[in-house]
PDB file of C-alpha atoms in Angstrom:
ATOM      1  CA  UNK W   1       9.771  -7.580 -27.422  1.00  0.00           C
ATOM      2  CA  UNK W   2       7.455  -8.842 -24.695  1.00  0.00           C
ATOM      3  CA  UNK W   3       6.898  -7.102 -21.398  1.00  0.00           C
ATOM      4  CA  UNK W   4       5.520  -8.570 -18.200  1.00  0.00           C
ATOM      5  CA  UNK W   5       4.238  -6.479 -15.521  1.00  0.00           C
ATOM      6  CA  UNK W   6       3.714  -7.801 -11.814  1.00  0.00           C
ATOM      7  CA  UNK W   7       2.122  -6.322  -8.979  1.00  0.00           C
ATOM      8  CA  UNK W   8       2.434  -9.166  -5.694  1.00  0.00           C
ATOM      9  CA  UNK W   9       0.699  -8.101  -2.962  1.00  0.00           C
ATOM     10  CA  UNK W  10      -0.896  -9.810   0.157  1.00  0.00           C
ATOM     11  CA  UNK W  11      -4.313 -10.509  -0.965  1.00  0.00           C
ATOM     12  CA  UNK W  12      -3.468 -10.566  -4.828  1.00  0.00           C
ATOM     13  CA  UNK W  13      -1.162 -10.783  -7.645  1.00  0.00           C
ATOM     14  CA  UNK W  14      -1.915  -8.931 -10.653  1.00  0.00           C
ATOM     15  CA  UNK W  15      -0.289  -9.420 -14.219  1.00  0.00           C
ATOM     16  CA  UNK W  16       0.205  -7.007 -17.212  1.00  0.00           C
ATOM     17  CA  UNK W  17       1.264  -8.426 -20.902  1.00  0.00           C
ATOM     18  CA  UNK W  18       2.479  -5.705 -23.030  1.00  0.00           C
ATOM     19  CA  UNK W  19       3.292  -5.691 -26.963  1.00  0.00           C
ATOM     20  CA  UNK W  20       6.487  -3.755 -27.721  1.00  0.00           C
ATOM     21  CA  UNK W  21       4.105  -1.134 -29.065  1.00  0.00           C
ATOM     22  CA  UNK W  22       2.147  -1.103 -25.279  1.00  0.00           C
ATOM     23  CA  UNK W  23      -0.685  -3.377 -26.809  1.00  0.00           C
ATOM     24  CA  UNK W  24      -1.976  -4.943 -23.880  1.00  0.00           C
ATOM     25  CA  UNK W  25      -2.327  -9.032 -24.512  1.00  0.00           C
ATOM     26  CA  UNK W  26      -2.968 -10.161 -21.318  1.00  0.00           C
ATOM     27  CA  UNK W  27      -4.101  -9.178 -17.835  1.00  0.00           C
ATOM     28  CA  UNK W  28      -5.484 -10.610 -15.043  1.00  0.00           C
ATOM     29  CA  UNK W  29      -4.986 -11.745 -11.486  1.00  0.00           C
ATOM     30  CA  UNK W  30      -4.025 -14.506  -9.102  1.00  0.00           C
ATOM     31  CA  UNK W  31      -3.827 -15.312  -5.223  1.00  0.00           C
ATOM     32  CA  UNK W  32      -1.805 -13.214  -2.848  1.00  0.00           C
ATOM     33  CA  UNK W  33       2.245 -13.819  -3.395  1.00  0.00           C
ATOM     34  CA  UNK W  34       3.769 -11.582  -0.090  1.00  0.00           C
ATOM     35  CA  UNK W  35       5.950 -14.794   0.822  1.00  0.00           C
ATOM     36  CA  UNK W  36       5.971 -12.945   4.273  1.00  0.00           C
ATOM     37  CA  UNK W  37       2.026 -12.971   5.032  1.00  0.00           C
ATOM     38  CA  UNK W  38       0.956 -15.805   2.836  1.00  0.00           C
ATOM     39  CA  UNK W  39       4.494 -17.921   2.769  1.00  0.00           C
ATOM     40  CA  UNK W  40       6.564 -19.262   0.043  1.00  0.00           C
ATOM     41  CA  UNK W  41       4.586 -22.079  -0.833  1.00  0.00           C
ATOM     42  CA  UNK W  42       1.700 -19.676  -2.048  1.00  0.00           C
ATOM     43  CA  UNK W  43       3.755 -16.750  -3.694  1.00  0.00           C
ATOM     44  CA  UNK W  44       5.371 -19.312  -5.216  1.00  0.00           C
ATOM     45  CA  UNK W  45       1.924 -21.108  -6.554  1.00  0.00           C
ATOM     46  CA  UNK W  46       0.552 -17.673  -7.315  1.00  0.00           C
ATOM     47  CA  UNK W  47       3.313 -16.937  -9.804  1.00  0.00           C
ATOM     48  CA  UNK W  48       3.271 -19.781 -11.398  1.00  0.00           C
ATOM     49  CA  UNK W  49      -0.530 -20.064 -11.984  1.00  0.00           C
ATOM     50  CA  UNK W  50       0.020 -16.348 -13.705  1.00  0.00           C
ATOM     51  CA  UNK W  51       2.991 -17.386 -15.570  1.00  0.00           C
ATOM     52  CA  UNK W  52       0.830 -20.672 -16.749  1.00  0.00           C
ATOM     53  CA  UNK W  53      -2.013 -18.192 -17.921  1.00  0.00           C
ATOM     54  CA  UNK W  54       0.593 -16.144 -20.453  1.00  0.00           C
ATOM     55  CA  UNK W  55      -0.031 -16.376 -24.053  1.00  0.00           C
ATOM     56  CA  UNK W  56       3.500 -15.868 -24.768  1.00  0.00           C
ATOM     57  CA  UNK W  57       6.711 -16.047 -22.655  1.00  0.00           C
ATOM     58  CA  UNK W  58       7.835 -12.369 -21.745  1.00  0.00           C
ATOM     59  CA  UNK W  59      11.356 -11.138 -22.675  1.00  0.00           C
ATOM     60  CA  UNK W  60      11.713  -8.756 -19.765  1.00  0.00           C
ATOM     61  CA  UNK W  61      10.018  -9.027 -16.301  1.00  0.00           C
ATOM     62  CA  UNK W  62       9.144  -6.314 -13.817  1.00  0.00           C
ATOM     63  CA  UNK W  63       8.006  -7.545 -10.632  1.00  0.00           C
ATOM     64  CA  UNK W  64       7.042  -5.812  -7.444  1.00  0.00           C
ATOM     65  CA  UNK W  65       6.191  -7.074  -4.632  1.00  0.00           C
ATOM     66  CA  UNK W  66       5.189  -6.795  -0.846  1.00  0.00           C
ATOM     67  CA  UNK W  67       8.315  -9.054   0.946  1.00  0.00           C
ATOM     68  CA  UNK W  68      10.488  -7.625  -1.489  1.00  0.00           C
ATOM     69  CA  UNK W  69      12.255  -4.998   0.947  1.00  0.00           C
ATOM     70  CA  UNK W  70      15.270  -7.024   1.881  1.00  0.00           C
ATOM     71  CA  UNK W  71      18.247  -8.728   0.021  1.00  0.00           C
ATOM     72  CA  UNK W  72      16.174 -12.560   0.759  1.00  0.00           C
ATOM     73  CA  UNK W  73      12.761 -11.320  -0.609  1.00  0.00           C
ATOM     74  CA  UNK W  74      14.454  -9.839  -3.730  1.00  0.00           C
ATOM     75  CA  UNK W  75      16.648 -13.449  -3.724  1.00  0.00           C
ATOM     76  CA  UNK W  76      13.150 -15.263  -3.076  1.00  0.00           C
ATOM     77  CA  UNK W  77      11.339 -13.319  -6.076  1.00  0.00           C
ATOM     78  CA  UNK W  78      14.379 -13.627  -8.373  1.00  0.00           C
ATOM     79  CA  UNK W  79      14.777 -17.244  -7.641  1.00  0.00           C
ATOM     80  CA  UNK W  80      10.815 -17.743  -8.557  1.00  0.00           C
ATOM     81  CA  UNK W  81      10.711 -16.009 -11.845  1.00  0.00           C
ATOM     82  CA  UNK W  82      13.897 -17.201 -13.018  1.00  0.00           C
ATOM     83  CA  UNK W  83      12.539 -20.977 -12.851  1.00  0.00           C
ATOM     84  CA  UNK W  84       9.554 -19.990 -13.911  1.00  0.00           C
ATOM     85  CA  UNK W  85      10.847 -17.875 -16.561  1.00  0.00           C
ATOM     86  CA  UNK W  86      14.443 -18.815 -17.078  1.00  0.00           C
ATOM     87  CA  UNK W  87      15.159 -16.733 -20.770  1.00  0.00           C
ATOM     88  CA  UNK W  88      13.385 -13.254 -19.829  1.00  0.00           C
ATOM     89  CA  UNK W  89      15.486 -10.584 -18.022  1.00  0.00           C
ATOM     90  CA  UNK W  90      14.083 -10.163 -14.617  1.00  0.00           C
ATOM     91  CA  UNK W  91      14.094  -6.922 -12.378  1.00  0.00           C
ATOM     92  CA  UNK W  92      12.663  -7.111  -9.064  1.00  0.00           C
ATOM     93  CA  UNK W  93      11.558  -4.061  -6.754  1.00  0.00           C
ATOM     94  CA  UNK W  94       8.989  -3.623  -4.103  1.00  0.00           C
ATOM     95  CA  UNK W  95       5.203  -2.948  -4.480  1.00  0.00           C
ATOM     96  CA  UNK W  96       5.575   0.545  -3.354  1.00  0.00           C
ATOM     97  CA  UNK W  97       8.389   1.092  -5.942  1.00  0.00           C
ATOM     98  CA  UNK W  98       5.997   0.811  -8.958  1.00  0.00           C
ATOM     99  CA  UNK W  99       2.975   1.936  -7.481  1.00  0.00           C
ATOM    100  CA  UNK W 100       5.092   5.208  -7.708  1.00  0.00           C
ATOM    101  CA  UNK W 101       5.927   4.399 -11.358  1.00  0.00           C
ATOM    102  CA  UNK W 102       2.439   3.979 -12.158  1.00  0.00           C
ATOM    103  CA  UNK W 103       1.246   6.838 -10.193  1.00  0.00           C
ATOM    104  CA  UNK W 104       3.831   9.742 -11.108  1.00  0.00           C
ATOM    105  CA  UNK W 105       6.375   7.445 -13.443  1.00  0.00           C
ATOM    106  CA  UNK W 106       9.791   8.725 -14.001  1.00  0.00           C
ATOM    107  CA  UNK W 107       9.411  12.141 -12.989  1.00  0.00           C
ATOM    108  CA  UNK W 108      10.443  13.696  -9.524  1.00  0.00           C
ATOM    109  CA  UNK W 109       7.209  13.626  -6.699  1.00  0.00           C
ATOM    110  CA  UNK W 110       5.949  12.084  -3.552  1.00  0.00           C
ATOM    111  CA  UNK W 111       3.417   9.452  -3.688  1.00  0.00           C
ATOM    112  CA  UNK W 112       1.315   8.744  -0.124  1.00  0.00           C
ATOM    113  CA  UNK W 113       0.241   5.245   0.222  1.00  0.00           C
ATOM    114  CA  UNK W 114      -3.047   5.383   3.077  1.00  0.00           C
ATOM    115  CA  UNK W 115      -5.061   1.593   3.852  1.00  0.00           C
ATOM    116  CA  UNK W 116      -3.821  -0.463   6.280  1.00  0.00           C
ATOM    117  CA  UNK W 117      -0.965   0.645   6.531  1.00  0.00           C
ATOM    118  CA  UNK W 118       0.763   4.318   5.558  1.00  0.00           C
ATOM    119  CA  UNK W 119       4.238   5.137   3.561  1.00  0.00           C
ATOM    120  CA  UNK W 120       5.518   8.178   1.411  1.00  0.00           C
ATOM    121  CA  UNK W 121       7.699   7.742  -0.983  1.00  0.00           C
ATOM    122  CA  UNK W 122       9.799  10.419  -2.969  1.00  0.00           C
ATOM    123  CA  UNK W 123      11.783  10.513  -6.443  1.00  0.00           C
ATOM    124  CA  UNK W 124      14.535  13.242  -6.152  1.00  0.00           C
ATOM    125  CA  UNK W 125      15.219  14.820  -9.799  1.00  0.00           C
ATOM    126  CA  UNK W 126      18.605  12.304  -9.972  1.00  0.00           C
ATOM    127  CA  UNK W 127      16.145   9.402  -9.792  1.00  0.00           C
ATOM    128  CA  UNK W 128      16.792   7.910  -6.278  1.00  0.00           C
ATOM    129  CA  UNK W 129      14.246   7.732  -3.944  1.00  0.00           C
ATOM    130  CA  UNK W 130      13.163   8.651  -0.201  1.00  0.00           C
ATOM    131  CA  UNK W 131      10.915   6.732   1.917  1.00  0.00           C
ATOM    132  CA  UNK W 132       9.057   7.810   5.299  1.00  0.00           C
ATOM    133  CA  UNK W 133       6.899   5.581   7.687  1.00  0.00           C
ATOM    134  CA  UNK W 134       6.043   2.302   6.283  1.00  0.00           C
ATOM    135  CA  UNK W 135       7.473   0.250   9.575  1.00  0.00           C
ATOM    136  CA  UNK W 136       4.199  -1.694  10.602  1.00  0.00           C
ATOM    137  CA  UNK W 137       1.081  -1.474  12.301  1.00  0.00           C
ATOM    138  CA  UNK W 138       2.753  -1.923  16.205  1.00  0.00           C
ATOM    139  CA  UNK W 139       5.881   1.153  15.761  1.00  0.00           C
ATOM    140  CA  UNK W 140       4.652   2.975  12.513  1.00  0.00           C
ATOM    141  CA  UNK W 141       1.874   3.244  10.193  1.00  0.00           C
ATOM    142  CA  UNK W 142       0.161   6.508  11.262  1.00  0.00           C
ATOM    143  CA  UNK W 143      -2.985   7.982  10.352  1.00  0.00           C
ATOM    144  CA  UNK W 144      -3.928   5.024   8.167  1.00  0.00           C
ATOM    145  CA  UNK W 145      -6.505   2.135   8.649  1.00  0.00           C
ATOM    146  CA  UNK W 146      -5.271   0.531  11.491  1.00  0.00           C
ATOM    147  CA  UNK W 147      -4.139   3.411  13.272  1.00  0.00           C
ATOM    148  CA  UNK W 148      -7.513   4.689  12.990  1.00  0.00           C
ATOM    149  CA  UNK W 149      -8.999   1.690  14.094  1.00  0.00           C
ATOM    150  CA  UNK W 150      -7.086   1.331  17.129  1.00  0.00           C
ATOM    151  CA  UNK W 151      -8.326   4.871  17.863  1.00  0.00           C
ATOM    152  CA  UNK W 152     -11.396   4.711  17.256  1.00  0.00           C
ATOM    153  CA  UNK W 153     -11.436   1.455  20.012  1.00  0.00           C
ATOM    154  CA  UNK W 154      -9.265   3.409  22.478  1.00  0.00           C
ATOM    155  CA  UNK W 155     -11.805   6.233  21.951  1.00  0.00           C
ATOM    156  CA  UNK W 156     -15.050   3.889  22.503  1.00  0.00           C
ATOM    157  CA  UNK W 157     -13.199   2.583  25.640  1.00  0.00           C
ATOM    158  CA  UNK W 158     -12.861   5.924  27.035  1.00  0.00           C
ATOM    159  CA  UNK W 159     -16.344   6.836  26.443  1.00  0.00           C
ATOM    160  CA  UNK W 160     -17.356   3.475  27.558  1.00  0.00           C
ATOM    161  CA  UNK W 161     -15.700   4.382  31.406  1.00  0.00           C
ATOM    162  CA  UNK W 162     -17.278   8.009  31.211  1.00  0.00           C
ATOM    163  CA  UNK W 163     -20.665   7.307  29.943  1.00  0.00           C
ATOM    164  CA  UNK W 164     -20.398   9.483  26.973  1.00  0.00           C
ATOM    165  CA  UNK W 165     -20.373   8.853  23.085  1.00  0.00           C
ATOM    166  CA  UNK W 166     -22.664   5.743  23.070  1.00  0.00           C
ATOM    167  CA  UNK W 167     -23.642   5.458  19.593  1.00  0.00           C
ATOM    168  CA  UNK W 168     -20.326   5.858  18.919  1.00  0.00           C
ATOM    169  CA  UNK W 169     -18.739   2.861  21.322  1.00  0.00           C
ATOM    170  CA  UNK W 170     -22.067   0.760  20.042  1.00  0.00           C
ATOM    171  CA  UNK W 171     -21.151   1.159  16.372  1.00  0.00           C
ATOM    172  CA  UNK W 172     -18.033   0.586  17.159  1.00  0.00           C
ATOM    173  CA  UNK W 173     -18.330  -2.676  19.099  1.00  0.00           C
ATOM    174  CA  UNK W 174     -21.484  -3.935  16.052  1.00  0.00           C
ATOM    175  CA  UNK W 175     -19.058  -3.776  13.170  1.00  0.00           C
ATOM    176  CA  UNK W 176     -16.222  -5.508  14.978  1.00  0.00           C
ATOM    177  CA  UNK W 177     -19.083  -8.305  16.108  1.00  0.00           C
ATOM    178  CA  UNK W 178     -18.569  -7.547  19.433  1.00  0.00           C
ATOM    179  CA  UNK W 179     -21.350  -7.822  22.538  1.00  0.00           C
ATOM    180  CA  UNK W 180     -19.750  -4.562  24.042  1.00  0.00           C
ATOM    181  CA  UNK W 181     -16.752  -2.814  23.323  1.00  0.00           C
ATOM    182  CA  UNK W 182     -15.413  -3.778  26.523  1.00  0.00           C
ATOM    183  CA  UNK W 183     -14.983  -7.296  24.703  1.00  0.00           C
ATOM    184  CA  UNK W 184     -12.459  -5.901  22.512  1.00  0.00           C
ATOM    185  CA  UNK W 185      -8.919  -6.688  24.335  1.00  0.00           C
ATOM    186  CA  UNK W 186     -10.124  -9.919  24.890  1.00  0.00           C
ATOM    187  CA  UNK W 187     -11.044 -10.182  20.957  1.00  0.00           C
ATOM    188  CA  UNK W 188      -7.645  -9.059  20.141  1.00  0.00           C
ATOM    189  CA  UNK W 189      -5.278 -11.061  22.546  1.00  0.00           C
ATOM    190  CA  UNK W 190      -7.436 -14.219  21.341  1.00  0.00           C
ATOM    191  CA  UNK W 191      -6.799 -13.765  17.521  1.00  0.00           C
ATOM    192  CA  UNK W 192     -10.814 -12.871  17.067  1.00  0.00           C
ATOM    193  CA  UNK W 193      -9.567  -9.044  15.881  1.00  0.00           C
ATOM    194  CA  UNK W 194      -6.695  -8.558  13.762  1.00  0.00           C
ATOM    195  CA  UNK W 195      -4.786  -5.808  11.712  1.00  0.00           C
ATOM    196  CA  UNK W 196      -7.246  -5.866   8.944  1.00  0.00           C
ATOM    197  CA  UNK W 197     -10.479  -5.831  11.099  1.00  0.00           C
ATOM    198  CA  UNK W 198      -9.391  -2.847  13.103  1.00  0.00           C
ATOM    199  CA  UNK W 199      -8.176  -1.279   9.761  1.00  0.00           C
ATOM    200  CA  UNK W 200     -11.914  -2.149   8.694  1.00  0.00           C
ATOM    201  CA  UNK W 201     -13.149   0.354  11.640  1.00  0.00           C
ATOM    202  CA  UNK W 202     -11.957   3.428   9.367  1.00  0.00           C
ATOM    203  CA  UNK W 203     -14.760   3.135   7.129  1.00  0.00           C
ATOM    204  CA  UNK W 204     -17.166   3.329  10.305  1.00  0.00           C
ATOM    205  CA  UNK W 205     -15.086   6.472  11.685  1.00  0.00           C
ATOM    206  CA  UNK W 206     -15.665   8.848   8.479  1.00  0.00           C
ATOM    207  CA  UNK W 207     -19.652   8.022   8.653  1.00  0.00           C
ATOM    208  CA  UNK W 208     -19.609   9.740  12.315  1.00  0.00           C
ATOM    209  CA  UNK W 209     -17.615  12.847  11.039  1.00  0.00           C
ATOM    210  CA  UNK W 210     -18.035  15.752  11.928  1.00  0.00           C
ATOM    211  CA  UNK W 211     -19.072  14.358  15.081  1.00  0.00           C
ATOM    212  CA  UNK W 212     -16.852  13.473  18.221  1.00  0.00           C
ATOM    213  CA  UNK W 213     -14.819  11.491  18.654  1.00  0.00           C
ATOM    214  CA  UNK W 214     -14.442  10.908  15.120  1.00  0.00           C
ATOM    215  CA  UNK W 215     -13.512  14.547  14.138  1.00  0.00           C
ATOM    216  CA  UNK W 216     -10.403  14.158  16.320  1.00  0.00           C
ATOM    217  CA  UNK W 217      -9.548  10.879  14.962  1.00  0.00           C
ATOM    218  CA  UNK W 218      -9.588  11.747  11.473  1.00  0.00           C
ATOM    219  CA  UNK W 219      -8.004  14.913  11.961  1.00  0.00           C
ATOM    220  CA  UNK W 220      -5.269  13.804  13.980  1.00  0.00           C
ATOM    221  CA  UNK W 221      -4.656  11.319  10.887  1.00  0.00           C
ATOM    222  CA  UNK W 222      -4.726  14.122   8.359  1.00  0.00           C
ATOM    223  CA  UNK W 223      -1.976  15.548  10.118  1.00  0.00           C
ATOM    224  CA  UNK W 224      -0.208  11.901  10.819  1.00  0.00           C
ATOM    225  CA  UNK W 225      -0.517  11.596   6.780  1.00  0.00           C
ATOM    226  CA  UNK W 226       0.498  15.063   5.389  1.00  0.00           C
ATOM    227  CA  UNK W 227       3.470  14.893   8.059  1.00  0.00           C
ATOM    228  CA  UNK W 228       4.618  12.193   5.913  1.00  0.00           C
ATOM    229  CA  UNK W 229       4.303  13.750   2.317  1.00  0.00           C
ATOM    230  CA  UNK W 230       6.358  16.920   3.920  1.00  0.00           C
ATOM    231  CA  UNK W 231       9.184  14.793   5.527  1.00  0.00           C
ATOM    232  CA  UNK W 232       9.494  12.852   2.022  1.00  0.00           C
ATOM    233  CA  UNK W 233       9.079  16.364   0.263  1.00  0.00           C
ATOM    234  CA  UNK W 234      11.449  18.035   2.153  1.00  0.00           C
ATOM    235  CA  UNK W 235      14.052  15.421   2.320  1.00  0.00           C
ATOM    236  CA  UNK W 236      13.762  14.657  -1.941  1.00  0.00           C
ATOM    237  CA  UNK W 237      14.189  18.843  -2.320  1.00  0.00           C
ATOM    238  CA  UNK W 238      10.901  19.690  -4.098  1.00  0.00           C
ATOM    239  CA  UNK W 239       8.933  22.310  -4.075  1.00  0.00           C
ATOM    240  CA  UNK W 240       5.349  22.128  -2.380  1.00  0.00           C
ATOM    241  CA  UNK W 241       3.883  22.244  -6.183  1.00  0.00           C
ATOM    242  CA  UNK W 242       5.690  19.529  -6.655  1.00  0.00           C
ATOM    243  CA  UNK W 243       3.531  16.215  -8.039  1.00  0.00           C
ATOM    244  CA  UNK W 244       1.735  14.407  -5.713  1.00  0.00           C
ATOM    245  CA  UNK W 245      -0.405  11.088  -5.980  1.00  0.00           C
ATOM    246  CA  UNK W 246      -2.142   9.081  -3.638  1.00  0.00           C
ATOM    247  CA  UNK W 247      -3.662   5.602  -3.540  1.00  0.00           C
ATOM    248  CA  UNK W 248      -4.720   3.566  -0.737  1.00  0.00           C
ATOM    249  CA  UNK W 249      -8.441   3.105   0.937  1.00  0.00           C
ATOM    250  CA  UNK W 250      -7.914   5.620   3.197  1.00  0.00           C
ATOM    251  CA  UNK W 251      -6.038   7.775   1.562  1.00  0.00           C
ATOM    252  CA  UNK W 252      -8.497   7.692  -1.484  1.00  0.00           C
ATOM    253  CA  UNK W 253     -11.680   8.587   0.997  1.00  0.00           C
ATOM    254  CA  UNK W 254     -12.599  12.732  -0.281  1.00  0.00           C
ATOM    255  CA  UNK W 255     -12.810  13.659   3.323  1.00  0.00           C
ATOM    256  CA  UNK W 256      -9.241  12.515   3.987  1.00  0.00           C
ATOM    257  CA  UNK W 257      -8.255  14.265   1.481  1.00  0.00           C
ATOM    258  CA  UNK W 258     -10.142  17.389   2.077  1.00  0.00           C
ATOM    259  CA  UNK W 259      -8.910  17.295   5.967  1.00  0.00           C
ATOM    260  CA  UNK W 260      -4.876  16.494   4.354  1.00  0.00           C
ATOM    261  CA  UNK W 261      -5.362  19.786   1.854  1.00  0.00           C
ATOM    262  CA  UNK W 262      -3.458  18.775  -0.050  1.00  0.00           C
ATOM    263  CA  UNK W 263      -3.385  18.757  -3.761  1.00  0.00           C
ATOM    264  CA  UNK W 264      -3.282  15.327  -4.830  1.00  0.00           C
ATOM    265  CA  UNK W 265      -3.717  13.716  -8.378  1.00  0.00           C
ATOM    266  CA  UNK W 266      -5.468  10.161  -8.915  1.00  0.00           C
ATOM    267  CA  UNK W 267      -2.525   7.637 -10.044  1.00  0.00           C
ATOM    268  CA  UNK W 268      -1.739   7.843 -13.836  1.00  0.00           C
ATOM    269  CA  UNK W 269      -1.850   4.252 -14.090  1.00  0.00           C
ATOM    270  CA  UNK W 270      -2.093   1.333 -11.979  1.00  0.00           C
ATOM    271  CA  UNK W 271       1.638  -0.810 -10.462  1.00  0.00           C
ATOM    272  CA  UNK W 272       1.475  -3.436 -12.997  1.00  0.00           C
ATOM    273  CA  UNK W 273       1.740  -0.857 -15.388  1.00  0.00           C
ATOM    274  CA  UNK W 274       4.306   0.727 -13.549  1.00  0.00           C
ATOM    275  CA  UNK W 275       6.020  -1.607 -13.289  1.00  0.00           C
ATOM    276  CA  UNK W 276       6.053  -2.095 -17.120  1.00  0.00           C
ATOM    277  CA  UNK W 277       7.172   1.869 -17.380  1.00  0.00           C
ATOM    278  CA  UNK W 278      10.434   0.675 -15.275  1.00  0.00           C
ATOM    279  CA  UNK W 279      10.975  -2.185 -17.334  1.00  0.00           C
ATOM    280  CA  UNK W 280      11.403  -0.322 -20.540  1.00  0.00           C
ATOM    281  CA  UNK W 281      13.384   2.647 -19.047  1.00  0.00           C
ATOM    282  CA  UNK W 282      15.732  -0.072 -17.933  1.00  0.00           C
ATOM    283  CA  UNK W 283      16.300  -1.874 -21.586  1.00  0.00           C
ATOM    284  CA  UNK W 284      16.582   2.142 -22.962  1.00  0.00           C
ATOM    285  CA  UNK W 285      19.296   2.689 -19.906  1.00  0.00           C
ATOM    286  CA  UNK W 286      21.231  -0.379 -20.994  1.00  0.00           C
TER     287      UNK W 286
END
């Protein structure tokens, strides 16, 4: 028995081939397949240029994907592999679903999600799950990338109207390609910044630690963050030595981490792979 792992997400799609006996006979990775960011025309053309790279058709199919949060992206995704694949048994889920598996698998825990955006995620010991945050860069999201981007502009506009922090609202205003930081809300409202080039402005934040205003920032989305793993924590009923992962860009960043304390393990093994770990629990639960 074949099993395909997928792992759709808004820049890429990655694929994992697996033996019976876990031998890995394929991997590799296509164009982004969130039907949401990209559209249906591209998930769609994503999938099937990874299905067309297969050496052999997969019996069972794990697939999770960004857009797959609501009854029409799980009817989308199902619809897509089922054409594409019409004799393998298909499960769908979202992205966040098997990054868990791959990061903590079956077990009970809280994986923390930190880059653009921010999410926990909990498995209670009966094997449903609790979610916290996750709602979008304008209502949720906080202390990840573009939350501390949006800071960090807020901050350099500040010190812009004071006359304080210079090197701070220049660095700022350089890595966004901006003349003056002032230039920002007109960069945004045109469509010249975005979610991912604010997000980007993390990176720049950490390099001005411990100094202000970065200190505050980063702290503030420490707190935003470990608020997160607590709620999911508390609300799953584990204890606070319970397992914990993390994956994301800013969530992976050592200072984050150090500034969260807490005690986080690197992810076991990436989402295709989780995904693959759901896959076979499901045949075994059949």
């Amino acid at each position: 028995m074949t099993f395909l792992g997928i792992d759709g997400g808004g820049s890429k799609t990655a694929f994992l081939l697996e033996s019976d006996d876990g031998k890995p006979l394929a991997r590799f990775e296509t164009g982004p397949s969130n039907w949401l960011s990209s559209g249906p025309d591209t998930a769609r053309e994503s999938l099937a240029q990874g299905v067309a790279q297969l050496p052999v058709a997969p019996d069972m199919v794990c697939g999770g994907f960004a857009g797959a949060g609501r009854p029409e992206g799980i009817e989308f995704y199902r619809d897509c592999l089922s054409k594409l694949l019409p004799h393998a048994r298909l499960v769908v889920e979202t992205d966040v679903f098997i990054t868990y598996m791959g990061a903590i698998g079956l077990r009970p825990g809280v994986l923390l999600i930190a880059g653009t955006g921010s999410i926990a995620l909990g498995r209670r010991s009966d094997g449903s799950m609790v979610r916290a945050g996750g709602w979008g860069p304008v209502f949720s999201d906080e202390g990840a990338g573009f939350w501390i981007g949006r800071e960090a502009i807020r901050h350099a506009l500040r010190a812009n109207d004071a006359a304080e922090a210079p090197e701070f609202a220049t660095a700022i205003a350089h890595h966004l390609q901006l003349r003056h930081i002032t230039d920002a809300p007109a960069a945004w409202k045109s469509g010249a910044l975005d979610v991912r080039s604010v997000a980007s402005l993390a990176a720049v934040v950490s390099t001005h630690f411990p100094g202000e205003p970065a200190k505050q920032i980063l702290e503030e989305a420490a707190g935003h963050l470990r608020e997160l793993v607590e709620v999911v924590r508390k609300r799953s009923g584990l204890p606070e030595s319970c397992a914990k992962s993390i994956s994301g860009s800013v969530g992976t960043q050592p200072l984050m981490q150090q500034l969260m304390g807490l005690d986080f393990a690197p992810p076991a093994n990436p989402p295709a792979q989780g995904a693959i770990l759901w896959a076979r629990d499901r045949i075994q639960s059949s």
